[in-house]
Amino acid sequence: MSRIVITGNPGVGKRTISSLLSKRLGFKLINLNEFVIENKLVYPDKALGAYDVYTRKASLLLRKEIRKYDEVIISGHLAPYLLMPTQADLVVVLRRSPQYLLKTFKERKYAMLKIRQNITSEILGITLYDSIKKFGKQKIIEFDTTKTSSKKIIKRLIEALNDDSKRKMENIDWLPTLKHQQEILNLISY
């Protein structure tokens, strides 16, 4: 039985990596955003211009869904909040430069508050922290998707799935890169 969790902030490449990995390994893919929407487990958050999730209901329903599969990839930024520690054998945390994320969020026409929250979350490493807290450091592998190819990430993921010693965090720290990025600094220092 193998359960791989792929998480990270919006815009880091979760959908791309999880889809490629699912095809490569032949695993069932559960996209958490699609799952909560299909099961009517969301409600509008007008302040953010987005949706929020009934996490308790979603967690219970997701538990039943995951039991159906021996080999599954669970993808989404909600993973640390919807899954139990025992539901993950390997947890992949994807990260991306705040500068690249800002461009992506603008293209997606995110509301400014949502952009600010997601950029700040990435800078502080909130998803990584929450994943370590939920699943344990020994299950985590972290990637900077800013300049690392999907092919290289998939190769390293498969190695980590077969060899626990290949699991590691990259110690990604965006703070030193921000001193010359005035637009990002203005955004997060409101």
C-alpha positions as protocol buffer text, in pm:
chain_id: "A"
residue {
  index: 1
  type: MET
  ca { x: 0 y: 0 z: 0 }
}
residue {
  index: 2
  type: SER
  ca { x: 138 y: 343 z: -98 }
}
residue {
  index: 3
  type: ARG
  ca { x: -20 y: 677 z: -24 }
}
residue {
  index: 4
  type: ILE
  ca { x: 161 y: 982 z: -157 }
}
residue {
  index: 5
  type: VAL
  ca { x: 52 y: 1331 z: -55 }
}
residue {
  index: 6
  type: ILE
  ca { x: 149 y: 1628 z: -271 }
}
residue {
  index: 7
  type: THR
  ca { x: 90 y: 1964 z: -108 }
}
residue {
  index: 8
  type: GLY
  ca { x: 201 y: 2326 z: -117 }
}
residue {
  index: 9
  type: ASN
  ca { x: 56 y: 2669 z: -170 }
}
residue {
  index: 10
  type: PRO
  ca { x: -155 y: 2748 z: -476 }
}
residue {
  index: 11
  type: GLY
  ca { x: 57 y: 2794 z: -789 }
}
residue {
  index: 12
  type: VAL
  ca { x: 354 y: 2574 z: -696 }
}
residue {
  index: 13
  type: GLY
  ca { x: 280 y: 2293 z: -946 }
}
residue {
  index: 14
  type: LYS
  ca { x: 83 y: 2037 z: -745 }
}
residue {
  index: 15
  type: ARG
  ca { x: -158 y: 1956 z: -1028 }
}
residue {
  index: 16
  type: THR
  ca { x: 122 y: 1909 z: -1283 }
}
residue {
  index: 17
  type: ILE
  ca { x: 346 y: 1695 z: -1060 }
}
residue {
  index: 18
  type: SER
  ca { x: 63 y: 1481 z: -921 }
}
residue {
  index: 19
  type: SER
  ca { x: -79 y: 1417 z: -1268 }
}
residue {
  index: 20
  type: LEU
  ca { x: 260 y: 1316 z: -1411 }
}
residue {
  index: 21
  type: LEU
  ca { x: 339 y: 1096 z: -1111 }
}
residue {
  index: 22
  type: SER
  ca { x: -4 y: 931 z: -1123 }
}
residue {
  index: 23
  type: LYS
  ca { x: 43 y: 842 z: -1490 }
}
residue {
  index: 24
  type: ARG
  ca { x: 399 y: 719 z: -1432 }
}
residue {
  index: 25
  type: LEU
  ca { x: 310 y: 496 z: -1135 }
}
residue {
  index: 26
  type: GLY
  ca { x: -46 y: 403 z: -1233 }
}
residue {
  index: 27
  type: PHE
  ca { x: -182 y: 532 z: -900 }
}
residue {
  index: 28
  type: LYS
  ca { x: -531 y: 669 z: -844 }
}
residue {
  index: 29
  type: LEU
  ca { x: -522 y: 1049 z: -818 }
}
residue {
  index: 30
  type: ILE
  ca { x: -746 y: 1239 z: -577 }
}
residue {
  index: 31
  type: ASN
  ca { x: -739 y: 1616 z: -625 }
}
residue {
  index: 32
  type: LEU
  ca { x: -859 y: 1763 z: -296 }
}
residue {
  index: 33
  type: ASN
  ca { x: -1001 y: 2082 z: -450 }
}
residue {
  index: 34
  type: GLU
  ca { x: -1211 y: 1879 z: -692 }
}
residue {
  index: 35
  type: PHE
  ca { x: -1309 y: 1636 z: -417 }
}
residue {
  index: 36
  type: VAL
  ca { x: -1448 y: 1904 z: -183 }
}
residue {
  index: 37
  type: ILE
  ca { x: -1631 y: 2082 z: -467 }
}
residue {
  index: 38
  type: GLU
  ca { x: -1784 y: 1762 z: -609 }
}
residue {
  index: 39
  type: ASN
  ca { x: -1903 y: 1662 z: -263 }
}
residue {
  index: 40
  type: LYS
  ca { x: -2045 y: 2009 z: -186 }
}
residue {
  index: 41
  type: LEU
  ca { x: -1811 y: 2061 z: 107 }
}
residue {
  index: 42
  type: VAL
  ca { x: -1734 y: 2426 z: 30 }
}
residue {
  index: 43
  type: TYR
  ca { x: -1894 y: 2759 z: 109 }
}
residue {
  index: 44
  type: PRO
  ca { x: -1810 y: 3108 z: -21 }
}
residue {
  index: 45
  type: ASP
  ca { x: -1573 y: 3336 z: 166 }
}
residue {
  index: 46
  type: LYS
  ca { x: -1669 y: 3671 z: 19 }
}
residue {
  index: 47
  type: ALA
  ca { x: -1381 y: 3860 z: 185 }
}
residue {
  index: 48
  type: LEU
  ca { x: -1125 y: 3647 z: 2 }
}
residue {
  index: 49
  type: GLY
  ca { x: -1325 y: 3600 z: -316 }
}
residue {
  index: 50
  type: ALA
  ca { x: -1271 y: 3227 z: -270 }
}
residue {
  index: 51
  type: TYR
  ca { x: -1423 y: 2924 z: -104 }
}
residue {
  index: 52
  type: ASP
  ca { x: -1369 y: 2776 z: 238 }
}
residue {
  index: 53
  type: VAL
  ca { x: -1412 y: 2409 z: 330 }
}
residue {
  index: 54
  type: TYR
  ca { x: -1616 y: 2220 z: 587 }
}
residue {
  index: 55
  type: THR
  ca { x: -1299 y: 2049 z: 707 }
}
residue {
  index: 56
  type: ARG
  ca { x: -1453 y: 1798 z: 949 }
}
residue {
  index: 57
  type: LYS
  ca { x: -1706 y: 1668 z: 697 }
}
residue {
  index: 58
  type: ALA
  ca { x: -1443 y: 1668 z: 421 }
}
residue {
  index: 59
  type: SER
  ca { x: -1196 y: 1476 z: 637 }
}
residue {
  index: 60
  type: LEU
  ca { x: -1449 y: 1206 z: 722 }
}
residue {
  index: 61
  type: LEU
  ca { x: -1564 y: 1162 z: 362 }
}
residue {
  index: 62
  type: LEU
  ca { x: -1206 y: 1163 z: 236 }
}
residue {
  index: 63
  type: ARG
  ca { x: -1113 y: 889 z: 482 }
}
residue {
  index: 64
  type: LYS
  ca { x: -1379 y: 663 z: 325 }
}
residue {
  index: 65
  type: GLU
  ca { x: -1262 y: 750 z: -27 }
}
residue {
  index: 66
  type: ILE
  ca { x: -896 y: 676 z: 41 }
}
residue {
  index: 67
  type: ARG
  ca { x: -976 y: 332 z: 186 }
}
residue {
  index: 68
  type: LYS
  ca { x: -1094 y: 224 z: -161 }
}
residue {
  index: 69
  type: TYR
  ca { x: -740 y: 235 z: -305 }
}
residue {
  index: 70
  type: ASP
  ca { x: -414 y: 60 z: -224 }
}
residue {
  index: 71
  type: GLU
  ca { x: -206 y: 303 z: -427 }
}
residue {
  index: 72
  type: VAL
  ca { x: -316 y: 665 z: -432 }
}
residue {
  index: 73
  type: ILE
  ca { x: -183 y: 1016 z: -478 }
}
residue {
  index: 74
  type: ILE
  ca { x: -367 y: 1283 z: -280 }
}
residue {
  index: 75
  type: SER
  ca { x: -297 y: 1631 z: -410 }
}
residue {
  index: 76
  type: GLY
  ca { x: -389 y: 1969 z: -268 }
}
residue {
  index: 77
  type: HIS
  ca { x: -298 y: 2249 z: -33 }
}
residue {
  index: 78
  type: LEU
  ca { x: -566 y: 2122 z: 207 }
}
residue {
  index: 79
  type: ALA
  ca { x: -384 y: 1794 z: 275 }
}
residue {
  index: 80
  type: PRO
  ca { x: -238 y: 1885 z: 617 }
}
residue {
  index: 81
  type: TYR
  ca { x: -585 y: 1992 z: 733 }
}
residue {
  index: 82
  type: LEU
  ca { x: -795 y: 1705 z: 593 }
}
residue {
  index: 83
  type: LEU
  ca { x: -576 y: 1397 z: 630 }
}
residue {
  index: 84
  type: MET
  ca { x: -473 y: 1188 z: 929 }
}
residue {
  index: 85
  type: PRO
  ca { x: -99 y: 1112 z: 975 }
}
residue {
  index: 86
  type: THR
  ca { x: -159 y: 744 z: 897 }
}
residue {
  index: 87
  type: GLN
  ca { x: -307 y: 832 z: 558 }
}
residue {
  index: 88
  type: ALA
  ca { x: 34 y: 933 z: 416 }
}
residue {
  index: 89
  type: ASP
  ca { x: 345 y: 728 z: 349 }
}
residue {
  index: 90
  type: LEU
  ca { x: 531 y: 1006 z: 167 }
}
residue {
  index: 91
  type: VAL
  ca { x: 450 y: 1378 z: 183 }
}
residue {
  index: 92
  type: VAL
  ca { x: 578 y: 1600 z: -96 }
}
residue {
  index: 93
  type: VAL
  ca { x: 584 y: 1972 z: -19 }
}
residue {
  index: 94
  type: LEU
  ca { x: 627 y: 2186 z: -328 }
}
residue {
  index: 95
  type: ARG
  ca { x: 755 y: 2544 z: -295 }
}
residue {
  index: 96
  type: ARG
  ca { x: 801 y: 2826 z: -545 }
}
residue {
  index: 97
  type: SER
  ca { x: 962 y: 3168 z: -539 }
}
residue {
  index: 98
  type: PRO
  ca { x: 724 y: 3443 z: -421 }
}
residue {
  index: 99
  type: GLN
  ca { x: 814 y: 3644 z: -732 }
}
residue {
  index: 100
  type: TYR
  ca { x: 693 y: 3364 z: -961 }
}
residue {
  index: 101
  type: LEU
  ca { x: 385 y: 3307 z: -746 }
}
residue {
  index: 102
  type: LEU
  ca { x: 289 y: 3674 z: -765 }
}
residue {
  index: 103
  type: LYS
  ca { x: 296 y: 3655 z: -1146 }
}
residue {
  index: 104
  type: THR
  ca { x: 85 y: 3336 z: -1139 }
}
residue {
  index: 105
  type: PHE
  ca { x: -171 y: 3483 z: -898 }
}
residue {
  index: 106
  type: LYS
  ca { x: -209 y: 3796 z: -1108 }
}
residue {
  index: 107
  type: GLU
  ca { x: -267 y: 3582 z: -1419 }
}
residue {
  index: 108
  type: ARG
  ca { x: -531 y: 3387 z: -1226 }
}
residue {
  index: 109
  type: LYS
  ca { x: -689 y: 3719 z: -1121 }
}
residue {
  index: 110
  type: TYR
  ca { x: -677 y: 3641 z: -750 }
}
residue {
  index: 111
  type: ALA
  ca { x: -814 y: 3905 z: -513 }
}
residue {
  index: 112
  type: MET
  ca { x: -539 y: 4114 z: -349 }
}
residue {
  index: 113
  type: LEU
  ca { x: -613 y: 3972 z: -3 }
}
residue {
  index: 114
  type: LYS
  ca { x: -580 y: 3617 z: -137 }
}
residue {
  index: 115
  type: ILE
  ca { x: -253 y: 3706 z: -311 }
}
residue {
  index: 116
  type: ARG
  ca { x: -115 y: 3860 z: 9 }
}
residue {
  index: 117
  type: GLN
  ca { x: -213 y: 3559 z: 220 }
}
residue {
  index: 118
  type: ASN
  ca { x: -66 y: 3303 z: -21 }
}
residue {
  index: 119
  type: ILE
  ca { x: 259 y: 3495 z: -77 }
}
residue {
  index: 120
  type: THR
  ca { x: 303 y: 3543 z: 297 }
}
residue {
  index: 121
  type: SER
  ca { x: 229 y: 3175 z: 357 }
}
residue {
  index: 122
  type: GLU
  ca { x: 495 y: 3075 z: 104 }
}
residue {
  index: 123
  type: ILE
  ca { x: 756 y: 3311 z: 250 }
}
residue {
  index: 124
  type: LEU
  ca { x: 695 y: 3177 z: 601 }
}
residue {
  index: 125
  type: GLY
  ca { x: 677 y: 2812 z: 489 }
}
residue {
  index: 126
  type: ILE
  ca { x: 335 y: 2757 z: 650 }
}
residue {
  index: 127
  type: THR
  ca { x: 245 y: 2449 z: 443 }
}
residue {
  index: 128
  type: LEU
  ca { x: 582 y: 2289 z: 519 }
}
residue {
  index: 129
  type: TYR
  ca { x: 542 y: 2364 z: 889 }
}
residue {
  index: 130
  type: ASP
  ca { x: 185 y: 2230 z: 899 }
}
residue {
  index: 131
  type: SER
  ca { x: 290 y: 1918 z: 705 }
}
residue {
  index: 132
  type: ILE
  ca { x: 577 y: 1845 z: 945 }
}
residue {
  index: 133
  type: LYS
  ca { x: 346 y: 1900 z: 1241 }
}
residue {
  index: 134
  type: LYS
  ca { x: 77 y: 1669 z: 1096 }
}
residue {
  index: 135
  type: PHE
  ca { x: 278 y: 1391 z: 926 }
}
residue {
  index: 136
  type: GLY
  ca { x: 624 y: 1404 z: 1087 }
}
residue {
  index: 137
  type: LYS
  ca { x: 956 y: 1514 z: 943 }
}
residue {
  index: 138
  type: GLN
  ca { x: 1058 y: 1161 z: 838 }
}
residue {
  index: 139
  type: LYS
  ca { x: 779 y: 1145 z: 575 }
}
residue {
  index: 140
  type: ILE
  ca { x: 860 y: 1480 z: 412 }
}
residue {
  index: 141
  type: ILE
  ca { x: 1044 y: 1559 z: 91 }
}
residue {
  index: 142
  type: GLU
  ca { x: 1054 y: 1921 z: -23 }
}
residue {
  index: 143
  type: PHE
  ca { x: 1115 y: 2070 z: -369 }
}
residue {
  index: 144
  type: ASP
  ca { x: 1167 y: 2418 z: -506 }
}
residue {
  index: 145
  type: THR
  ca { x: 968 y: 2408 z: -831 }
}
residue {
  index: 146
  type: THR
  ca { x: 1086 y: 2753 z: -941 }
}
residue {
  index: 147
  type: LYS
  ca { x: 1366 y: 2618 z: -1161 }
}
residue {
  index: 148
  type: THR
  ca { x: 1355 y: 2240 z: -1109 }
}
residue {
  index: 149
  type: SER
  ca { x: 1201 y: 2048 z: -1398 }
}
residue {
  index: 150
  type: SER
  ca { x: 898 y: 1824 z: -1346 }
}
residue {
  index: 151
  type: LYS
  ca { x: 1101 y: 1534 z: -1486 }
}
residue {
  index: 152
  type: LYS
  ca { x: 1373 y: 1578 z: -1221 }
}
residue {
  index: 153
  type: ILE
  ca { x: 1115 y: 1609 z: -943 }
}
residue {
  index: 154
  type: ILE
  ca { x: 935 y: 1290 z: -1055 }
}
residue {
  index: 155
  type: LYS
  ca { x: 1267 y: 1101 z: -1066 }
}
residue {
  index: 156
  type: ARG
  ca { x: 1357 y: 1212 z: -712 }
}
residue {
  index: 157
  type: LEU
  ca { x: 1005 y: 1132 z: -586 }
}
residue {
  index: 158
  type: ILE
  ca { x: 1021 y: 777 z: -714 }
}
residue {
  index: 159
  type: GLU
  ca { x: 1364 y: 736 z: -550 }
}
residue {
  index: 160
  type: ALA
  ca { x: 1223 y: 871 z: -219 }
}
residue {
  index: 161
  type: LEU
  ca { x: 926 y: 637 z: -241 }
}
residue {
  index: 162
  type: ASN
  ca { x: 1162 y: 340 z: -260 }
}
residue {
  index: 163
  type: ASP
  ca { x: 1435 y: 468 z: -26 }
}
residue {
  index: 164
  type: ASP
  ca { x: 1354 y: 663 z: 291 }
}
residue {
  index: 165
  type: SER
  ca { x: 1708 y: 806 z: 301 }
}
residue {
  index: 166
  type: LYS
  ca { x: 1626 y: 1012 z: -11 }
}
residue {
  index: 167
  type: ARG
  ca { x: 1361 y: 1207 z: 178 }
}
residue {
  index: 168
  type: LYS
  ca { x: 1485 y: 1549 z: 279 }
}
residue {
  index: 169
  type: MET
  ca { x: 1393 y: 1909 z: 310 }
}
residue {
  index: 170
  type: GLU
  ca { x: 1580 y: 2159 z: 97 }
}
residue {
  index: 171
  type: ASN
  ca { x: 1586 y: 2432 z: 366 }
}
residue {
  index: 172
  type: ILE
  ca { x: 1421 y: 2679 z: 133 }
}
residue {
  index: 173
  type: ASP
  ca { x: 1440 y: 3034 z: 266 }
}
residue {
  index: 174
  type: TRP
  ca { x: 1287 y: 3312 z: 59 }
}
residue {
  index: 175
  type: LEU
  ca { x: 1369 y: 3595 z: 302 }
}
residue {
  index: 176
  type: PRO
  ca { x: 1720 y: 3673 z: 167 }
}
residue {
  index: 177
  type: THR
  ca { x: 1582 y: 3693 z: -187 }
}
residue {
  index: 178
  type: LEU
  ca { x: 1323 y: 3956 z: -96 }
}
residue {
  index: 179
  type: LYS
  ca { x: 1547 y: 4255 z: -25 }
}
residue {
  index: 180
  type: HIS
  ca { x: 1549 y: 4354 z: -394 }
}
residue {
  index: 181
  type: GLN
  ca { x: 1185 y: 4266 z: -465 }
}
residue {
  index: 182
  type: GLN
  ca { x: 1006 y: 4586 z: -368 }
}
residue {
  index: 183
  type: GLU
  ca { x: 669 y: 4476 z: -507 }
}
residue {
  index: 184
  type: ILE
  ca { x: 668 y: 4168 z: -281 }
}
residue {
  index: 185
  type: LEU
  ca { x: 787 y: 4370 z: 19 }
}
residue {
  index: 186
  type: ASN
  ca { x: 510 y: 4627 z: -34 }
}
residue {
  index: 187
  type: LEU
  ca { x: 256 y: 4348 z: -69 }
}
residue {
  index: 188
  type: ILE
  ca { x: 342 y: 4172 z: 257 }
}
residue {
  index: 189
  type: SER
  ca { x: 405 y: 4483 z: 468 }
}
residue {
  index: 190
  type: TYR
  ca { x: 55 y: 4626 z: 452 }
}
